[in-house]
Short mmCIF file of C-alpha atoms in Angstrom, two decimals:
data_model
loop_
_atom_site.label_atom_id
_atom_site.label_comp_id
_atom_site.label_asym_id
_atom_site.label_seq_id
_atom_site.Cartn_x
_atom_site.Cartn_y
_atom_site.Cartn_z
CA GLN A 1 -7.69 6.44 -13.03
CA SER A 2 -4.47 5.07 -11.73
CA ALA A 3 -1.12 4.82 -12.76
CA LEU A 4 -0.30 1.40 -13.22
CA THR A 5 -3.61 -0.59 -15.30
CA GLN A 6 -4.67 -4.04 -14.36
CA PRO A 7 -7.09 -6.20 -16.09
CA ALA A 8 -10.32 -5.89 -13.56
CA SER A 9 -10.88 -9.38 -12.99
CA VAL A 10 -8.93 -12.79 -13.70
CA SER A 11 -10.69 -16.51 -13.08
CA GLY A 12 -8.91 -19.93 -13.05
CA SER A 13 -10.17 -23.14 -11.60
CA PRO A 14 -7.75 -24.96 -8.92
CA GLY A 15 -4.55 -26.34 -9.54
CA GLN A 16 -4.16 -24.23 -13.02
CA SER A 17 -1.78 -21.14 -13.11
CA ILE A 18 -2.88 -17.67 -14.12
CA THR A 19 -1.21 -14.46 -14.84
CA ILE A 20 -1.71 -11.00 -13.27
CA SER A 21 -0.23 -8.19 -15.74
CA CYS A 22 0.70 -4.26 -14.44
CA THR A 23 1.44 -2.39 -17.64
CA GLY A 24 3.15 1.12 -16.93
CA THR A 25 5.52 3.86 -18.53
CA SER A 26 9.38 3.85 -18.22
CA SER A 27 8.70 6.24 -15.36
CA ASP A 28 7.59 3.74 -13.04
CA VAL A 29 7.79 0.00 -14.05
CA GLY A 30 10.17 -0.16 -16.78
CA GLY A 31 12.47 2.61 -14.76
CA TYR A 32 12.65 0.74 -11.56
CA ASN A 33 12.80 -3.12 -10.23
CA TYR A 34 10.71 -1.76 -7.15
CA VAL A 35 7.40 -3.45 -8.52
CA SER A 36 5.64 -5.14 -5.37
CA TRP A 37 2.33 -7.14 -5.43
CA TYR A 38 0.13 -6.98 -2.44
CA GLN A 39 -3.25 -9.82 -1.92
CA GLN A 40 -6.50 -8.51 -0.41
CA HIS A 41 -9.11 -10.31 1.06
CA PRO A 42 -12.42 -8.96 1.83
CA GLY A 43 -12.15 -6.51 5.01
CA LYS A 44 -8.48 -7.64 5.34
CA ALA A 45 -5.39 -5.14 5.26
CA PRO A 46 -3.33 -5.86 2.26
CA LYS A 47 -0.12 -8.53 2.45
CA LEU A 48 2.53 -8.18 0.54
CA MET A 49 3.54 -11.17 -1.74
CA ILE A 50 6.53 -10.53 -3.74
CA TYR A 51 8.70 -6.83 -3.53
CA GLU A 52 11.12 -5.92 -6.15
CA VAL A 53 9.72 -7.55 -9.22
CA SER A 54 10.45 -11.08 -7.85
CA ASN A 55 11.46 -11.73 -5.02
CA ARG A 56 8.93 -13.31 -1.80
CA PRO A 57 9.42 -12.14 1.43
CA SER A 58 9.73 -14.69 4.24
CA GLY A 59 6.08 -17.41 4.63
CA VAL A 60 4.79 -16.40 0.96
CA PRO A 61 4.66 -19.52 -1.01
CA ASP A 62 6.52 -20.37 -3.60
CA ARG A 63 3.59 -20.89 -6.04
CA PHE A 64 3.45 -16.97 -6.33
CA SER A 65 6.21 -15.48 -9.16
CA GLY A 66 7.06 -11.91 -9.74
CA SER A 67 8.51 -11.17 -13.30
CA LYS A 68 9.10 -7.62 -15.34
CA SER A 69 9.01 -7.14 -19.33
CA GLY A 70 9.59 -3.26 -20.02
CA ASN A 71 6.94 -1.75 -18.93
CA THR A 72 4.66 -4.81 -17.65
CA ALA A 73 5.15 -6.59 -14.88
CA SER A 74 3.21 -9.67 -13.81
CA LEU A 75 2.49 -11.78 -11.03
CA THR A 76 1.83 -15.36 -12.02
CA ILE A 77 0.14 -17.85 -9.47
CA SER A 78 0.23 -20.93 -10.04
CA GLY A 79 -1.55 -24.35 -8.42
CA LEU A 80 -4.78 -22.41 -7.23
CA GLN A 81 -6.04 -22.57 -4.65
CA ALA A 82 -9.65 -21.32 -3.01
CA GLU A 83 -7.80 -19.39 -0.75
CA ASP A 84 -6.01 -17.21 -3.48
CA GLU A 85 -9.28 -15.60 -4.00
CA ALA A 86 -8.85 -12.26 -3.19
CA ASP A 87 -7.94 -8.69 -4.61
CA TYR A 88 -4.64 -8.14 -6.26
CA TYR A 89 -2.66 -4.59 -6.24
CA CYS A 90 1.19 -4.05 -8.20
CA SER A 91 2.72 -0.88 -6.62
CA SER A 92 5.63 0.74 -8.12
CA TYR A 93 8.58 3.52 -7.38
CA THR A 94 7.99 6.33 -10.17
CA SER A 95 10.23 9.38 -10.65
CA SER A 96 7.04 12.13 -10.68
CA SER A 97 5.65 13.69 -7.61
CA THR A 98 3.78 10.79 -6.78
CA ARG A 99 6.59 8.66 -6.07
CA TRP A 100 4.48 5.33 -5.67
CA VAL A 101 1.75 4.60 -7.27
CA PHE A 102 -0.62 1.53 -7.56
CA GLY A 103 -2.52 -0.32 -10.00
CA GLY A 104 -6.33 0.14 -9.70
CA GLY A 105 -6.45 -3.96 -8.44
CA THR A 106 -7.94 -6.86 -10.01
CA LYS A 107 -10.35 -9.40 -8.63
CA LEU A 108 -8.78 -13.33 -8.82
CA THR A 109 -11.40 -15.83 -8.80
CA VAL A 110 -11.36 -19.12 -8.06
CA LEU A 111 -14.13 -21.49 -10.14
CA GLN B 1 6.59 -9.82 16.01
CA VAL B 2 5.72 -6.91 14.12
CA GLN B 3 2.82 -5.54 14.83
CA LEU B 4 1.25 -1.66 13.70
CA VAL B 5 -1.65 -0.67 15.16
CA GLU B 6 -3.65 2.54 13.69
CA SER B 7 -6.17 5.06 16.13
CA GLY B 8 -7.53 8.29 15.75
CA GLY B 9 -10.09 8.13 12.81
CA GLY B 10 -13.99 8.87 12.90
CA LEU B 11 -16.93 10.91 11.55
CA VAL B 12 -15.27 14.43 10.77
CA LYS B 13 -17.47 17.80 9.35
CA PRO B 14 -15.77 18.87 5.86
CA GLY B 15 -13.47 21.42 6.65
CA GLY B 16 -12.25 19.58 9.53
CA SER B 17 -9.28 17.68 11.06
CA LEU B 18 -8.12 14.84 12.27
CA ARG B 19 -5.19 13.28 13.30
CA LEU B 20 -4.14 9.64 12.89
CA SER B 21 -1.44 7.89 15.21
CA CYS B 22 -0.19 4.15 14.25
CA ALA B 23 1.90 2.73 17.22
CA ALA B 24 4.64 0.27 16.27
CA SER B 25 5.89 -2.81 18.16
CA GLY B 26 8.09 -5.77 17.32
CA PHE B 27 11.08 -4.24 15.36
CA THR B 28 13.65 -1.61 15.54
CA PHE B 29 11.17 1.22 14.32
CA SER B 30 14.05 4.27 13.77
CA ASP B 31 15.40 1.83 11.28
CA TYR B 32 12.36 1.49 8.82
CA TYR B 33 10.98 4.01 6.15
CA MET B 34 6.78 4.57 6.99
CA SER B 35 4.04 4.76 4.83
CA TRP B 36 0.35 5.80 5.29
CA ILE B 37 -1.91 4.61 2.23
CA ARG B 38 -5.34 4.97 2.40
CA GLN B 39 -8.75 2.83 0.34
CA ALA B 40 -12.05 4.58 -0.37
CA PRO B 41 -14.83 2.04 0.14
CA GLY B 42 -15.18 -0.09 -2.73
CA LYS B 43 -11.88 1.28 -4.39
CA GLY B 44 -8.11 0.33 -4.48
CA LEU B 45 -5.27 1.70 -3.18
CA GLU B 46 -3.93 5.58 -2.91
CA TRP B 47 -0.66 6.00 -1.82
CA VAL B 48 -0.92 9.07 1.02
CA SER B 49 2.65 9.70 2.52
CA TYR B 50 5.58 8.73 3.30
CA ILE B 51 8.92 9.34 5.27
CA SER B 52 12.33 8.35 5.88
CA SER B 53 13.32 6.59 8.59
CA SER B 54 14.98 10.10 10.84
CA GLY B 55 12.21 11.94 9.08
CA SER B 56 13.84 14.01 7.31
CA THR B 57 12.57 13.20 3.70
CA ILE B 58 8.56 13.31 3.02
CA TYR B 59 6.56 12.97 0.08
CA TYR B 60 3.20 13.77 -0.31
CA ALA B 61 0.58 12.20 -2.97
CA ASP B 62 -0.63 15.39 -5.42
CA SER B 63 -3.67 15.46 -3.71
CA VAL B 64 -3.27 15.76 -0.15
CA LYS B 65 0.00 18.22 -0.17
CA GLY B 66 -0.76 21.12 1.60
CA ARG B 67 -3.13 20.13 4.10
CA PHE B 68 -1.99 16.54 5.46
CA THR B 69 1.35 16.31 7.54
CA ILE B 70 3.28 13.31 8.14
CA SER B 71 5.11 13.18 10.84
CA ARG B 72 7.38 10.60 13.70
CA ASP B 73 8.66 10.03 16.69
CA ASN B 74 10.84 7.94 17.42
CA ALA B 75 11.57 7.87 21.45
CA LYS B 76 7.88 6.98 21.28
CA ASN B 77 7.50 4.08 17.74
CA SER B 78 4.60 6.34 16.30
CA LEU B 79 3.89 7.72 12.88
CA TYR B 80 1.17 10.00 12.80
CA LEU B 81 -0.96 11.64 10.47
CA GLN B 82 -2.10 15.14 10.50
CA MET B 83 -5.15 15.45 7.93
CA ASN B 84 -6.19 19.39 7.57
CA SER B 85 -9.11 21.26 5.45
CA LEU B 86 -10.74 17.47 5.03
CA ARG B 87 -12.70 16.90 2.25
CA ALA B 88 -15.32 14.40 1.50
CA GLU B 89 -12.79 12.39 -1.38
CA ASP B 90 -10.50 11.68 1.55
CA THR B 91 -13.16 9.18 3.34
CA ALA B 92 -11.35 6.04 3.60
CA VAL B 93 -9.50 3.33 5.57
CA TYR B 94 -5.97 5.20 5.59
CA TYR B 95 -3.52 2.49 6.86
CA CYS B 96 0.31 2.60 8.12
CA ALA B 97 3.28 0.25 6.21
CA ARG B 98 6.15 -0.26 7.23
CA GLY B 99 8.39 0.88 4.60
CA GLY B 100 8.10 2.92 1.13
CA PRO B 101 7.88 2.75 -2.27
CA GLY B 102 10.48 -0.31 -2.50
CA GLY B 103 7.41 -2.26 -0.96
CA GLY B 104 5.33 -2.08 2.71
CA ASP B 105 6.15 -5.12 4.49
CA TYR B 106 3.41 -4.84 7.23
CA TRP B 107 0.45 -3.13 7.46
CA GLY B 108 -1.76 -2.03 10.50
CA GLN B 109 -5.36 -3.04 9.94
CA GLY B 110 -6.87 0.44 9.10
CA THR B 111 -8.73 3.26 10.51
CA LEU B 112 -11.72 4.37 9.04
CA VAL B 113 -12.07 8.26 8.57
CA THR B 114 -15.70 9.31 7.02
CA VAL B 115 -15.68 12.73 6.23
CA SER B 116 -19.78 13.75 5.80
CA SER B 117 -22.10 16.84 7.57
#
């Protein structure tokens, strides 16, 4: 069982918006602003999409946004495109000995 | 451009050892934390270990503590993971990434480690 909880799957139609949640505890998501989101296409390496809760690395479209409320972080993708279909993982720093935890991943299907 | 290239993966018997390497280029390697993250076949991401820029701070996941050793050679722009007492559950693609828990901003393509008799 992953330390952070994500829905197994979400779906949306092109042009729509979707939100993926990532629930942790006060020892990780709720306690620190070190939440990151990664996109992974099949057979490829993960790609950083959001860091420190809401910051986008250079080159990531502004359709991708991140936020946090309490122990739950969220990734929102607006104006869904076919190429957004992928697995998405959240991660967070944690004060436990584990130090860095990931969510179980969410499969995004663009209908 | 930033490049991370892992090597050293392969098939190893349970109880065996393997050393992974990650060659970095395109950035000042000695300025960055570096990490190893793995992904078992069909499964999610699992952080394995990270090391500070100087090598003075190191953390391991509980699942590998005492069996794996992370190290780096800043003169050679290289990151390493020595894996001993390997188990079937260590079978995974191992990625090296630039950065730590704050966010791994660049990842290599990964190297597959298979532990099987």
